[in-house]
Amino acid sequence: MFPNFQYLQKVLRNILLCSLYRILGKLKYPNKILPKSNFKNLIEFDSLFKSQSVYLLRRSDLSLDLTFNTIGDLYTLKEDILSLSDIPNMSVNLIGGKFKIKHAKFIIDIKSDACKKWDGKSSVFLSDHIESYSIADALCHIFIDPTNIHELNIPYDKPYDKNLENLLKSLEIDIKPENKKYHFTGKIKFVSEPANLNYWHFELKIYDFKNEPIDYKSSAWLKELCRQILCDVVSVNTSPLVPSVVKIPSKFYKK
Amino acid sequence: MISPEVIEKSETQLLNVPVRIEQISLSGQAQDLIQKCYSSNEFQESYWALVLADLNDLNQKSMKIKSSDSSGQASIVQETLPTYFENNLQHIKDSFSKELSLKKDSIKDSLSLITETFDRISKFISELNFEFGNVEIINSNKLKFTLLFPGKKLLLITKSIFPERIDFSSDEVIFSFFINRKLIASDVSEFPVLTKGFKKYLAM
C-alpha cells in the first residue's frame, strides 16, 4: 500500500503543479503527447504502415526557400537541412495520433532526461520537466512520406575477413566474397523511439544483414555511401505540404 | 609558334559549333587539326601542352578534351555536342552562382576547390538532357546536382570536394536515381562513366 500512496501523492503533486504553472504561464507543453501508462512500449510501424497512409514530421528553422529546392514542380529537401548527426538516426515525429503539426514548435533539450528513451512502463510527470524544453515556431514544416523509404534495401560492401566469414557460417548465411568483398543488403527503417516527453518520436535507421543497426565505423567509404543514399532518399520523399493526415486508430498505441 | 592572338582568333572559329575532341595526339592528323583550328603553319610539338591547356581554358563551354595518346598514334574523334548542351550548362551555372552567393561566407576556404570541381563535372552533366537542374553546396565539402528528366525521373549526383578523405577516387561520385520518388539505383561511379551510361539509358 505504501508505494501506491507515494505514487498517488506524486500524481496529485503533478496535477497541482502543472495547473499552477499553466495559470502562471510557465507551462505550455502539451500533456497529451507524453507516454501514458496504458500505452504500448513501442508503436509497431510495420503494421501501421501497411494498414494506412502515414506521415512523419520534422521542423525547420529556415524559411521554405532555404529548406526546399524547387525543381520543376517537385520539392526536394536541401541536404544542408540535415546535419551530420541526423544521419543515420534521424529524429522525426509521427503525426495522425496525438502529435499534431502545431506541436512541432516544442523543442526538447537533447541533454535532458526529457529526451531520454521512455522505459515503456513508468508514468512521466510533466512537472519534473518544465525546464527541459523551449518553444520556437517552425519557419517551415518538413513532411516525410515513408512509402518509398521504410524497408528500402541498401546495397553495401564489406571487405573479406576471417571473423566475418565465420559469422556468416554460424548464421547460415550463404554469401560468398567476390574480389575479396562481401556484397550485403541493408534496410532503412522507421523505428518507434518514444522519449519521456514525446511518445510519438521516431528515428530513421539503417540495419545491416543481421538486422542490427549498421556499424560502419571502420570504413569512411561505407559511411559516406550509406549516409548519402539515406539523405537522397529522404530529400526526394519530403514536402512542405501534406495532402491529408489519416487518424491513427488507438489500437496501434494503446495496450 | 602560336601567338596568343592566333589562339584568340581561332577559338571564335572553333566555338561556332560545339565539338568534343577525344584522344588527340601528336600524330600527323592531330597536327593538321590544330593547324586548322589555329590557322597556323608553325605548330610545333613542344606547344602541344600549351595548346591543350589553352583549349581547356578557352573552351569550357563547349569542348571536352579527354586525353592525348602517349604513343602519338591515336586517331582524332570529333563529336558534336547536343544542341541543349549550352542551355543546360548555363542553367546549372546560374543555379551554382545563386548557391555561391548564398553561402559565400561559409565557403571562403574551399571556394577555389569548389569552383574547380564544379567546372570539371558540370560539362559532363550538361550533356544529359534534363528539364530542370539544381546545384547545392553542402557543408562546404560537397556538390550535389539534382536533375529532373521527363517521366518524373530524378538523378542526384553528389561529388565530394575532398574525395581522398572518404576513400574515393578524384572522379568518383555517389548517384541515386529515382522514378516517381522511388529509388531505382544508387551506387558509386566515376562521373564520365555515369554520364555516358545515363545518356545511353535516356536514349533507350
Short mmCIF file of C-alpha atoms in Angstrom, two decimals:
data_model
loop_
_atom_site.label_atom_id
_atom_site.label_comp_id
_atom_site.label_asym_id
_atom_site.label_seq_id
_atom_site.Cartn_x
_atom_site.Cartn_y
_atom_site.Cartn_z
CA MET A 1 0.00 0.00 0.00
CA PHE A 2 2.86 2.37 0.82
CA PRO A 3 4.28 2.57 -2.74
CA ASN A 4 0.75 3.18 -4.12
CA PHE A 5 0.26 6.03 -1.69
CA GLN A 6 3.55 7.52 -2.75
CA TYR A 7 2.54 7.22 -6.37
CA LEU A 8 -0.82 8.86 -5.72
CA GLN A 9 0.92 11.66 -3.91
CA LYS A 10 3.17 12.19 -6.91
CA VAL A 11 0.22 12.20 -9.33
CA LEU A 12 -1.61 14.79 -7.23
CA ARG A 13 1.52 16.89 -6.88
CA ASN A 14 1.99 16.78 -10.66
CA ILE A 15 -1.62 17.84 -11.31
CA LEU A 16 -1.40 20.70 -8.85
CA LEU A 17 2.00 21.94 -10.03
CA CYS A 18 1.07 21.71 -13.73
CA SER A 19 -2.16 23.61 -13.08
CA LEU A 20 -0.29 26.29 -11.19
CA TYR A 21 2.46 26.56 -13.84
CA ARG A 22 -0.16 26.80 -16.59
CA ILE A 23 -2.03 29.57 -14.71
CA LEU A 24 1.26 31.43 -14.26
CA GLY A 25 2.07 30.90 -17.97
CA LYS A 26 5.19 28.91 -17.12
CA LEU A 27 3.98 25.68 -18.71
CA LYS A 28 2.75 25.37 -22.26
CA TYR A 29 3.93 21.88 -23.13
CA PRO A 30 1.07 19.59 -24.27
CA ASN A 31 0.47 16.80 -21.79
CA LYS A 32 -1.28 14.75 -24.48
CA ILE A 33 1.94 13.85 -26.35
CA LEU A 34 3.58 12.29 -23.30
CA PRO A 35 3.75 8.49 -22.93
CA LYS A 36 0.92 7.10 -20.81
CA SER A 37 0.90 4.02 -18.62
CA ASN A 38 -1.79 2.47 -20.85
CA PHE A 39 0.33 2.99 -23.98
CA LYS A 40 2.30 0.22 -25.68
CA ASN A 41 6.08 0.26 -25.22
CA LEU A 42 6.51 0.97 -28.91
CA ILE A 43 4.35 1.67 -31.92
CA GLU A 44 4.78 -1.13 -34.44
CA PHE A 45 5.44 0.92 -37.51
CA ASP A 46 5.36 -2.06 -39.89
CA SER A 47 1.73 -2.92 -39.18
CA LEU A 48 0.64 0.72 -39.03
CA PHE A 49 2.39 1.49 -42.32
CA LYS A 50 0.76 -1.49 -44.02
CA SER A 51 -2.74 -0.54 -42.90
CA GLN A 52 -2.94 3.17 -43.78
CA SER A 53 -1.08 6.19 -45.10
CA VAL A 54 1.12 7.86 -42.51
CA TYR A 55 3.33 10.94 -42.42
CA LEU A 56 6.24 11.94 -40.27
CA LEU A 57 7.15 15.48 -39.41
CA ARG A 58 10.31 17.47 -38.78
CA ARG A 59 10.66 21.15 -38.17
CA SER A 60 12.95 23.56 -39.98
CA ASP A 61 14.27 26.77 -38.51
CA LEU A 62 14.78 28.17 -42.01
CA SER A 63 12.25 29.57 -44.45
CA LEU A 64 10.67 27.46 -47.19
CA ASP A 65 13.09 28.58 -49.91
CA LEU A 66 16.08 27.79 -47.70
CA THR A 67 14.65 24.42 -46.67
CA PHE A 68 13.47 23.06 -50.01
CA ASN A 69 14.71 23.14 -53.59
CA THR A 70 12.04 23.67 -56.22
CA ILE A 71 12.90 21.61 -59.27
CA GLY A 72 10.17 21.98 -61.86
CA ASP A 73 7.02 21.19 -59.91
CA LEU A 74 8.91 19.00 -57.46
CA TYR A 75 10.20 19.79 -53.98
CA THR A 76 13.37 18.22 -52.67
CA LEU A 77 14.82 18.84 -49.24
CA LYS A 78 18.08 20.76 -49.18
CA GLU A 79 20.73 18.44 -47.78
CA ASP A 80 22.16 21.14 -45.52
CA ILE A 81 18.94 20.94 -43.52
CA LEU A 82 20.02 17.51 -42.33
CA SER A 83 23.02 17.85 -40.08
CA LEU A 84 25.72 15.17 -40.00
CA SER A 85 24.47 13.95 -36.63
CA ASP A 86 20.97 13.46 -38.04
CA ILE A 87 22.01 10.66 -40.37
CA PRO A 88 21.52 7.88 -39.51
CA ASN A 89 19.13 8.01 -36.50
CA MET A 90 17.25 10.99 -37.86
CA SER A 91 14.61 12.22 -35.40
CA VAL A 92 11.05 12.59 -36.67
CA ASN A 93 7.55 12.75 -35.18
CA LEU A 94 4.65 10.58 -36.21
CA ILE A 95 1.54 12.63 -36.93
CA GLY A 96 -2.02 11.33 -37.06
CA GLY A 97 -2.07 10.26 -33.40
CA LYS A 98 -1.84 12.71 -30.52
CA PHE A 99 1.07 14.61 -32.05
CA LYS A 100 -0.28 17.48 -34.17
CA ILE A 101 1.53 19.75 -36.61
CA LYS A 102 1.27 22.64 -34.09
CA HIS A 103 3.34 20.59 -31.60
CA ALA A 104 6.44 20.96 -33.79
CA LYS A 105 7.15 24.27 -32.03
CA PHE A 106 8.14 22.45 -28.81
CA ILE A 107 11.85 21.63 -28.75
CA ILE A 108 13.06 19.19 -26.10
CA ASP A 109 16.54 19.77 -24.68
CA ILE A 110 18.51 16.79 -26.02
CA LYS A 111 20.75 16.70 -22.94
CA SER A 112 17.86 16.49 -20.51
CA ASP A 113 16.06 13.43 -19.10
CA ALA A 114 13.00 14.57 -21.04
CA CYS A 115 14.75 13.49 -24.23
CA LYS A 116 15.79 10.06 -22.90
CA LYS A 117 14.00 6.97 -24.13
CA TRP A 118 10.83 6.18 -22.22
CA ASP A 119 11.21 2.95 -20.24
CA GLY A 120 7.85 1.69 -21.51
CA LYS A 121 6.14 1.45 -18.15
CA SER A 122 6.71 4.46 -15.86
CA SER A 123 4.38 7.39 -15.71
CA VAL A 124 6.02 10.59 -16.86
CA PHE A 125 5.26 13.66 -14.79
CA LEU A 126 5.39 16.86 -16.80
CA SER A 127 6.09 18.90 -13.67
CA ASP A 128 9.52 17.20 -13.48
CA HIS A 129 10.48 18.57 -16.89
CA ILE A 130 9.24 22.14 -17.10
CA GLU A 131 12.78 23.43 -17.69
CA SER A 132 13.57 20.81 -20.34
CA TYR A 133 12.01 22.34 -23.40
CA SER A 134 11.83 25.56 -25.34
CA ILE A 135 9.28 26.98 -27.76
CA ALA A 136 10.05 28.36 -31.20
CA ASP A 137 7.70 28.46 -34.14
CA ALA A 138 8.96 26.34 -37.02
CA LEU A 139 9.58 28.51 -40.08
CA CYS A 140 8.85 25.55 -42.30
CA HIS A 141 7.42 22.07 -41.78
CA ILE A 142 9.02 19.05 -43.41
CA PHE A 143 6.57 16.23 -44.09
CA ILE A 144 8.12 12.86 -44.81
CA ASP A 145 6.22 10.25 -46.78
CA PRO A 146 7.64 6.87 -45.67
CA THR A 147 6.12 4.94 -48.60
CA ASN A 148 9.37 4.92 -50.58
CA ILE A 149 11.69 4.91 -47.56
CA HIS A 150 10.57 2.33 -45.00
CA GLU A 151 12.03 -1.16 -45.64
CA LEU A 152 14.10 0.14 -48.55
CA ASN A 153 17.08 -2.06 -49.39
CA ILE A 154 20.53 -0.51 -49.48
CA PRO A 155 23.38 -2.44 -51.02
CA TYR A 156 26.74 -2.19 -49.27
CA ASP A 157 30.10 -3.96 -49.33
CA LYS A 158 32.35 -5.21 -46.58
CA PRO A 159 35.92 -6.40 -47.12
CA TYR A 160 36.60 -10.08 -46.56
CA ASP A 161 37.88 -11.09 -43.17
CA LYS A 162 38.01 -14.40 -41.36
CA ASN A 163 35.75 -13.30 -38.48
CA LEU A 164 33.07 -12.18 -40.88
CA GLU A 165 33.34 -15.44 -42.78
CA ASN A 166 32.89 -17.38 -39.53
CA LEU A 167 29.95 -15.24 -38.53
CA LEU A 168 28.21 -15.83 -41.85
CA LYS A 169 28.78 -19.58 -41.49
CA SER A 170 27.34 -19.55 -37.97
CA LEU A 171 24.31 -17.59 -39.08
CA GLU A 172 23.94 -19.96 -42.05
CA ILE A 173 24.01 -17.02 -44.42
CA ASP A 174 25.18 -18.23 -47.78
CA ILE A 175 27.10 -15.28 -49.20
CA LYS A 176 30.43 -15.77 -50.93
CA PRO A 177 33.00 -12.99 -51.27
CA GLU A 178 33.67 -11.57 -54.74
CA ASN A 179 37.00 -9.85 -55.34
CA LYS A 180 37.65 -10.08 -51.58
CA LYS A 181 34.42 -8.27 -50.79
CA TYR A 182 31.09 -9.38 -49.45
CA HIS A 183 28.03 -7.76 -51.02
CA PHE A 184 25.30 -7.25 -48.46
CA THR A 185 21.90 -5.64 -48.39
CA GLY A 186 20.89 -3.34 -45.55
CA LYS A 187 17.48 -1.89 -44.83
CA ILE A 188 16.23 1.58 -43.97
CA LYS A 189 13.51 1.56 -41.31
CA PHE A 190 11.45 3.96 -39.24
CA VAL A 191 11.58 2.81 -35.64
CA SER A 192 9.50 3.92 -32.68
CA GLU A 193 11.74 5.59 -30.04
CA PRO A 194 9.35 7.16 -27.52
CA ALA A 195 11.03 9.86 -25.46
CA ASN A 196 9.93 10.81 -21.95
CA LEU A 197 8.33 13.98 -23.23
CA ASN A 198 7.25 12.71 -26.64
CA TYR A 199 5.69 9.29 -27.20
CA TRP A 200 5.42 9.99 -30.95
CA HIS A 201 9.16 10.27 -31.52
CA PHE A 202 10.62 8.00 -34.23
CA GLU A 203 14.07 7.51 -35.71
CA LEU A 204 15.18 6.60 -39.19
CA LYS A 205 17.87 3.89 -39.01
CA ILE A 206 19.89 1.68 -41.33
CA TYR A 207 20.01 -2.01 -40.43
CA ASP A 208 22.62 -4.46 -41.67
CA PHE A 209 22.17 -8.03 -42.95
CA LYS A 210 21.92 -9.26 -39.31
CA ASN A 211 19.03 -6.81 -38.74
CA GLU A 212 21.20 -4.77 -36.38
CA PRO A 213 21.92 -1.04 -36.70
CA ILE A 214 24.68 -0.83 -39.28
CA ASP A 215 28.23 -0.44 -37.97
CA TYR A 216 30.36 1.42 -40.45
CA LYS A 217 32.91 2.91 -38.11
CA SER A 218 35.75 1.11 -39.88
CA SER A 219 35.04 2.41 -43.35
CA ALA A 220 34.80 6.06 -44.42
CA TRP A 221 33.69 4.88 -47.86
CA LEU A 222 30.81 2.80 -46.49
CA LYS A 223 29.77 5.53 -44.10
CA GLU A 224 29.66 8.10 -46.88
CA LEU A 225 27.72 5.82 -49.22
CA CYS A 226 25.09 4.85 -46.64
CA ARG A 227 24.76 8.41 -45.41
CA GLN A 228 24.38 9.78 -48.90
CA ILE A 229 21.80 7.22 -50.02
CA LEU A 230 19.76 7.91 -46.91
CA CYS A 231 20.00 11.68 -47.46
CA ASP A 232 18.98 11.29 -51.10
CA VAL A 233 16.01 9.08 -50.33
CA VAL A 234 14.78 11.42 -47.59
CA SER A 235 15.40 14.50 -49.70
CA VAL A 236 13.24 13.19 -52.57
CA ASN A 237 10.41 11.96 -50.32
CA THR A 238 9.76 15.13 -48.33
CA SER A 239 7.49 18.06 -48.97
CA PRO A 240 6.43 21.27 -47.22
CA LEU A 241 2.85 20.19 -47.88
CA VAL A 242 0.90 17.24 -46.58
CA PRO A 243 -2.11 16.01 -48.60
CA SER A 244 -4.20 14.84 -45.62
CA VAL A 245 -3.43 13.24 -42.30
CA VAL A 246 -5.26 10.00 -41.61
CA LYS A 247 -6.11 9.44 -37.92
CA ILE A 248 -4.16 6.62 -36.28
CA PRO A 249 -6.54 4.18 -34.52
CA SER A 250 -5.81 3.79 -30.81
CA LYS A 251 -5.19 0.03 -31.22
CA PHE A 252 -1.77 0.92 -32.60
CA TYR A 253 -0.61 2.65 -29.43
CA LYS A 254 -2.95 1.65 -26.58
CA LYS A 255 -2.46 -1.60 -24.73
CA MET B 1 54.98 29.40 -82.73
CA ILE B 2 51.40 30.04 -81.68
CA SER B 3 50.84 33.55 -80.57
CA PRO B 4 48.03 34.43 -78.15
CA GLU B 5 46.40 36.50 -80.91
CA VAL B 6 46.11 33.47 -83.13
CA ILE B 7 44.61 31.40 -80.29
CA GLU B 8 42.04 34.05 -79.60
CA LYS B 9 41.01 34.27 -83.26
CA SER B 10 40.86 30.52 -83.73
CA GLU B 11 38.84 29.99 -80.61
CA THR B 12 36.00 32.00 -82.10
CA GLN B 13 36.04 29.87 -85.20
CA LEU B 14 36.14 26.74 -83.14
CA LEU B 15 33.23 27.71 -80.95
CA ASN B 16 30.84 28.17 -83.85
CA VAL B 17 29.89 24.54 -83.41
CA PRO B 18 30.33 22.81 -80.06
CA VAL B 19 32.73 19.96 -80.59
CA ARG B 20 34.27 17.29 -78.47
CA ILE B 21 37.75 16.13 -79.33
CA GLU B 22 38.91 12.91 -77.81
CA GLN B 23 42.30 11.27 -77.83
CA ILE B 24 44.17 13.96 -79.64
CA SER B 25 47.80 13.08 -80.10
CA LEU B 26 50.84 14.32 -81.83
CA SER B 27 50.17 12.28 -84.91
CA GLY B 28 50.07 13.96 -88.31
CA GLN B 29 46.29 14.11 -88.12
CA ALA B 30 46.37 15.92 -84.79
CA GLN B 31 48.84 18.44 -86.09
CA ASP B 32 46.60 19.02 -89.08
CA LEU B 33 43.65 19.62 -86.81
CA ILE B 34 45.49 22.03 -84.57
CA GLN B 35 46.88 23.86 -87.58
CA LYS B 36 43.39 24.10 -88.98
CA CYS B 37 42.00 25.36 -85.71
CA TYR B 38 44.69 27.89 -85.15
CA SER B 39 45.31 28.88 -88.78
CA SER B 40 48.98 28.49 -88.15
CA ASN B 41 51.62 26.75 -90.19
CA GLU B 42 54.18 26.96 -87.42
CA PHE B 43 52.74 24.43 -84.99
CA GLN B 44 55.45 22.69 -83.01
CA GLU B 45 55.30 19.62 -80.83
CA SER B 46 56.57 21.47 -77.79
CA TYR B 47 53.46 23.62 -77.79
CA TRP B 48 51.13 20.67 -77.51
CA ALA B 49 50.69 21.01 -73.74
CA LEU B 50 50.15 24.73 -74.11
CA VAL B 51 47.52 24.19 -76.78
CA LEU B 52 45.71 21.63 -74.66
CA ALA B 53 45.74 23.94 -71.68
CA ASP B 54 44.50 26.84 -73.79
CA LEU B 55 41.76 24.78 -75.34
CA ASN B 56 40.65 23.69 -71.91
CA ASP B 57 40.69 27.24 -70.60
CA LEU B 58 39.10 28.90 -73.56
CA ASN B 59 36.53 26.32 -74.42
CA GLN B 60 34.99 25.50 -71.10
CA LYS B 61 31.57 25.94 -72.60
CA SER B 62 31.65 23.56 -75.46
CA MET B 63 34.77 21.49 -75.71
CA LYS B 64 35.85 18.49 -73.75
CA ILE B 65 39.37 17.18 -74.23
CA LYS B 66 39.79 13.83 -72.61
CA SER B 67 43.42 12.92 -73.12
CA SER B 68 46.25 12.69 -75.53
CA ASP B 69 47.66 9.37 -76.55
CA SER B 70 51.24 8.99 -75.40
CA SER B 71 52.03 6.72 -78.33
CA GLY B 72 51.17 9.52 -80.73
CA GLN B 73 49.23 7.13 -82.92
CA ALA B 74 45.65 7.68 -81.82
CA SER B 75 43.09 8.99 -84.20
CA ILE B 76 41.09 12.15 -83.67
CA VAL B 77 37.47 11.80 -82.72
CA GLN B 78 35.24 14.82 -83.06
CA GLU B 79 31.74 14.70 -81.76
CA THR B 80 29.20 17.45 -81.97
CA LEU B 81 27.73 18.07 -78.55
CA PRO B 82 23.93 18.09 -78.16
CA THR B 83 22.13 21.31 -79.03
CA TYR B 84 20.82 21.61 -75.46
CA PHE B 85 24.35 21.45 -74.03
CA GLU B 86 24.97 25.17 -73.71
CA ASN B 87 21.50 25.90 -72.32
CA ASN B 88 21.90 23.15 -69.74
CA LEU B 89 25.34 24.36 -68.76
CA GLN B 90 24.04 27.90 -68.35
CA HIS B 91 21.11 26.59 -66.32
CA ILE B 92 23.28 24.82 -63.77
CA LYS B 93 25.84 27.62 -63.77
CA ASP B 94 23.05 30.01 -62.77
CA SER B 95 21.99 27.66 -60.00
CA PHE B 96 25.63 27.34 -58.86
CA SER B 97 26.12 31.14 -58.83
CA LYS B 98 22.98 31.55 -56.73
CA GLU B 99 24.26 28.95 -54.27
CA LEU B 100 27.71 30.61 -54.19
CA SER B 101 26.25 33.99 -53.33
CA LEU B 102 24.09 32.42 -50.64
CA LYS B 103 26.98 30.59 -48.98
CA LYS B 104 29.90 32.88 -49.80
CA ASP B 105 30.82 33.46 -46.16
CA SER B 106 30.87 29.82 -45.15
CA ILE B 107 32.86 28.52 -48.13
CA LYS B 108 35.67 31.07 -48.25
CA ASP B 109 38.39 28.49 -47.56
CA SER B 110 37.26 25.96 -50.12
CA LEU B 111 35.90 28.33 -52.79
CA SER B 112 38.58 27.63 -55.40
CA LEU B 113 38.29 23.88 -54.92
CA ILE B 114 34.50 24.03 -55.13
CA THR B 115 34.61 26.10 -58.32
CA GLU B 116 37.25 23.86 -59.86
CA THR B 117 35.19 20.75 -59.09
CA PHE B 118 32.05 22.36 -60.47
CA ASP B 119 33.81 23.33 -63.71
CA ARG B 120 35.13 19.80 -64.15
CA ILE B 121 31.85 17.97 -63.59
CA SER B 122 29.30 20.47 -64.95
CA LYS B 123 30.35 19.93 -68.57
CA PHE B 124 29.68 16.21 -68.29
CA ILE B 125 26.36 16.76 -66.56
CA SER B 126 25.25 19.26 -69.19
CA GLU B 127 25.39 16.52 -71.78
CA LEU B 128 22.35 14.95 -70.10
CA ASN B 129 19.04 16.14 -71.47
CA PHE B 130 17.40 17.26 -68.22
CA GLU B 131 14.34 19.52 -67.85
CA PHE B 132 15.43 21.21 -64.62
CA GLY B 133 18.68 21.15 -62.71
CA ASN B 134 19.77 22.35 -59.32
CA VAL B 135 23.15 22.66 -57.62
CA GLU B 136 23.74 22.62 -53.86
CA ILE B 137 26.95 23.23 -51.94
CA ILE B 138 26.73 21.03 -48.86
CA ASN B 139 28.70 21.63 -45.66
CA SER B 140 31.40 23.36 -47.73
CA ASN B 141 32.70 19.99 -48.85
CA LYS B 142 30.26 18.52 -51.37
CA LEU B 143 28.48 19.47 -54.54
CA LYS B 144 25.09 17.99 -55.20
CA PHE B 145 23.41 18.08 -58.60
CA THR B 146 19.70 17.29 -58.77
CA LEU B 147 18.44 16.71 -62.30
CA LEU B 148 14.81 16.22 -63.29
CA PHE B 149 14.06 14.33 -66.51
CA PRO B 150 10.76 13.71 -68.28
CA GLY B 151 8.64 10.96 -66.71
CA LYS B 152 9.40 12.10 -63.12
CA LYS B 153 12.89 10.66 -63.34
CA LEU B 154 15.27 12.24 -60.88
CA LEU B 155 19.04 11.83 -60.80
CA LEU B 156 21.01 13.02 -57.76
CA ILE B 157 24.78 13.20 -58.14
CA THR B 158 26.97 14.06 -55.15
CA LYS B 159 30.65 14.89 -55.59
CA SER B 160 32.97 15.36 -52.66
CA ILE B 161 35.43 18.25 -52.80
CA PHE B 162 37.85 16.15 -50.75
CA PRO B 163 37.36 12.63 -52.17
CA GLU B 164 40.56 11.30 -50.61
CA ARG B 165 39.15 11.89 -47.11
CA ILE B 166 36.38 9.37 -47.76
CA ASP B 167 38.50 6.88 -49.74
CA PHE B 168 37.01 7.95 -53.08
CA SER B 169 38.99 8.50 -56.28
CA SER B 170 39.01 12.01 -57.76
CA ASP B 171 36.33 11.22 -60.36
CA GLU B 172 34.04 9.15 -58.16
CA VAL B 173 30.56 10.37 -57.30
CA ILE B 174 27.60 8.87 -55.48
CA PHE B 175 24.45 8.80 -57.56
CA SER B 176 20.84 7.95 -56.73
CA PHE B 177 18.24 7.51 -59.43
CA PHE B 178 14.51 7.76 -58.73
CA ILE B 179 11.35 7.30 -60.75
CA ASN B 180 8.22 8.74 -59.12
CA ARG B 181 10.30 9.29 -55.94
CA LYS B 182 11.08 5.58 -55.73
CA LEU B 183 14.78 4.68 -55.54
CA ILE B 184 15.72 2.60 -58.59
CA ALA B 185 19.50 2.53 -58.21
CA SER B 186 22.21 4.04 -56.08
CA ASP B 187 25.93 3.48 -56.23
CA VAL B 188 29.41 4.93 -56.63
CA SER B 189 30.63 5.60 -60.14
CA GLU B 190 33.17 7.75 -61.97
CA PHE B 191 31.27 10.72 -63.35
CA PRO B 192 32.40 10.37 -67.01
CA VAL B 193 31.23 6.74 -66.93
CA LEU B 194 27.99 7.66 -65.16
CA THR B 195 27.02 10.43 -67.57
CA LYS B 196 27.90 8.33 -70.61
CA GLY B 197 25.85 5.39 -69.31
CA PHE B 198 22.95 7.55 -68.26
CA LYS B 199 22.86 9.26 -71.65
CA LYS B 200 22.54 5.81 -73.21
CA TYR B 201 19.75 4.91 -70.79
CA LEU B 202 17.81 8.08 -71.58
CA ALA B 203 18.09 7.36 -75.29
CA MET B 204 16.57 3.88 -74.89
#
